[in-house]
Amino acid sequence: METALHKKQLWLRVVALVTAVMFTTQSTVLAGDPGIARPQPTPLAPSAGADIQTPDLLRTLDIPEAFGQIKKKSRGTNGKLVLCIQDAHGSFEAQRNIARILEHLTRRYGLRLINVEGASGELYRELYQIYPDREVRRSVSEYFMARGRLGAAEYFSMVERSSATLFGIEDADLYERNRAAYLDALRVKQQGNRFLSAFTKTLENVSRFVFSDTMREWVKLRSQTQEDGRHLLAYVRFLVKTARGLGVDVYDYTSLRSLLELLDLEKEIDFERSDSELEALLEAMKRELGGDRLPLFMARSGAFKAKTLKRS
């Protein structure tokens, strides 16, 4: 029994050591969507099984709304399908949703090639997939992904033991030159910020004597709107009032005209009554939904209020 226990402890120590070494090594490769590259990466992405072959897939392709949205589709001429997922580096929620999208595409459409940023050549991830307990793989992978040390593609490959090929699409030399340029810019960032701050302050002081009262108000409201969208309506009203004073017909601008019409309609809304009607509608929907659909409805309602779920 002691021998078996000793072997189990030795096995766990080996797994822990390998995991620590591999994740430490990972932080030394190209940044972006990190991965472990093979010592001699192939110069081109593999062609066999690299595309998803489904008739009319461009038309029928779907992504669960809870994970993301399809923003644009376009048809090429070679019959290949390329899916470009917009990344948000450093955002744990975004990375987790990207992993869910990859899982969805793999299970439903047979995705077999995942190209990733920040690496060059085919990525070695088999060793990560050895550990048999999926929950342990998920927990460890989430830990590193939450700290920005692991990308969604690698997370998906490790946790789900996906057979899809991970391939780094970076040109290593070009990547390193861009990285060096970025680091050089960081070294002078503080100096540049100090210069811009002093320059901006000088312009503000000069504007007191050069700008009219209207121009100063415009600059002030424009800055507030750029920093906080809540000032948009005040900014629009100011522009409209000023434009009318100058004889400029704002109704020549169709989108602005639509916004102004909405603002006029807003004045007619009884917000207290609309709030009470909204609550009544929600209660009626709760009664009709019932079963398994109600928890999902409530979860999405809460996510929308917390602004973690888009209107669409």
Short mmCIF file of N, CA and C in Angstrom, two decimals, residues 23 66 105 150 172 219 296 303:
data_model
loop_
_atom_site.label_atom_id
_atom_site.label_comp_id
_atom_site.label_asym_id
_atom_site.label_seq_id
_atom_site.Cartn_x
_atom_site.Cartn_y
_atom_site.Cartn_z
N PHE A 23 4.01 25.82 -18.62
CA PHE A 23 3.38 27.13 -18.54
C PHE A 23 4.41 28.23 -18.40
N ALA A 66 -25.27 34.08 -26.91
CA ALA A 66 -24.62 34.24 -25.61
C ALA A 66 -23.10 34.26 -25.74
N LEU A 105 -18.17 25.40 -33.02
CA LEU A 105 -17.80 25.20 -34.42
C LEU A 105 -17.25 23.80 -34.65
N LEU A 150 -2.68 32.43 -21.03
CA LEU A 150 -3.16 31.36 -21.89
C LEU A 150 -4.30 31.92 -22.75
N ALA A 172 7.79 35.18 -37.70
CA ALA A 172 8.55 35.40 -36.47
C ALA A 172 9.46 36.62 -36.54
N VAL A 219 -15.95 72.94 -27.53
CA VAL A 219 -14.79 72.10 -27.20
C VAL A 219 -15.03 71.36 -25.89
N LEU A 296 -33.21 30.46 -17.63
CA LEU A 296 -32.42 31.07 -18.69
C LEU A 296 -32.88 32.50 -18.96
N ALA A 303 -28.19 39.57 -16.95
CA ALA A 303 -26.98 39.91 -17.71
C ALA A 303 -27.18 41.19 -18.51
#
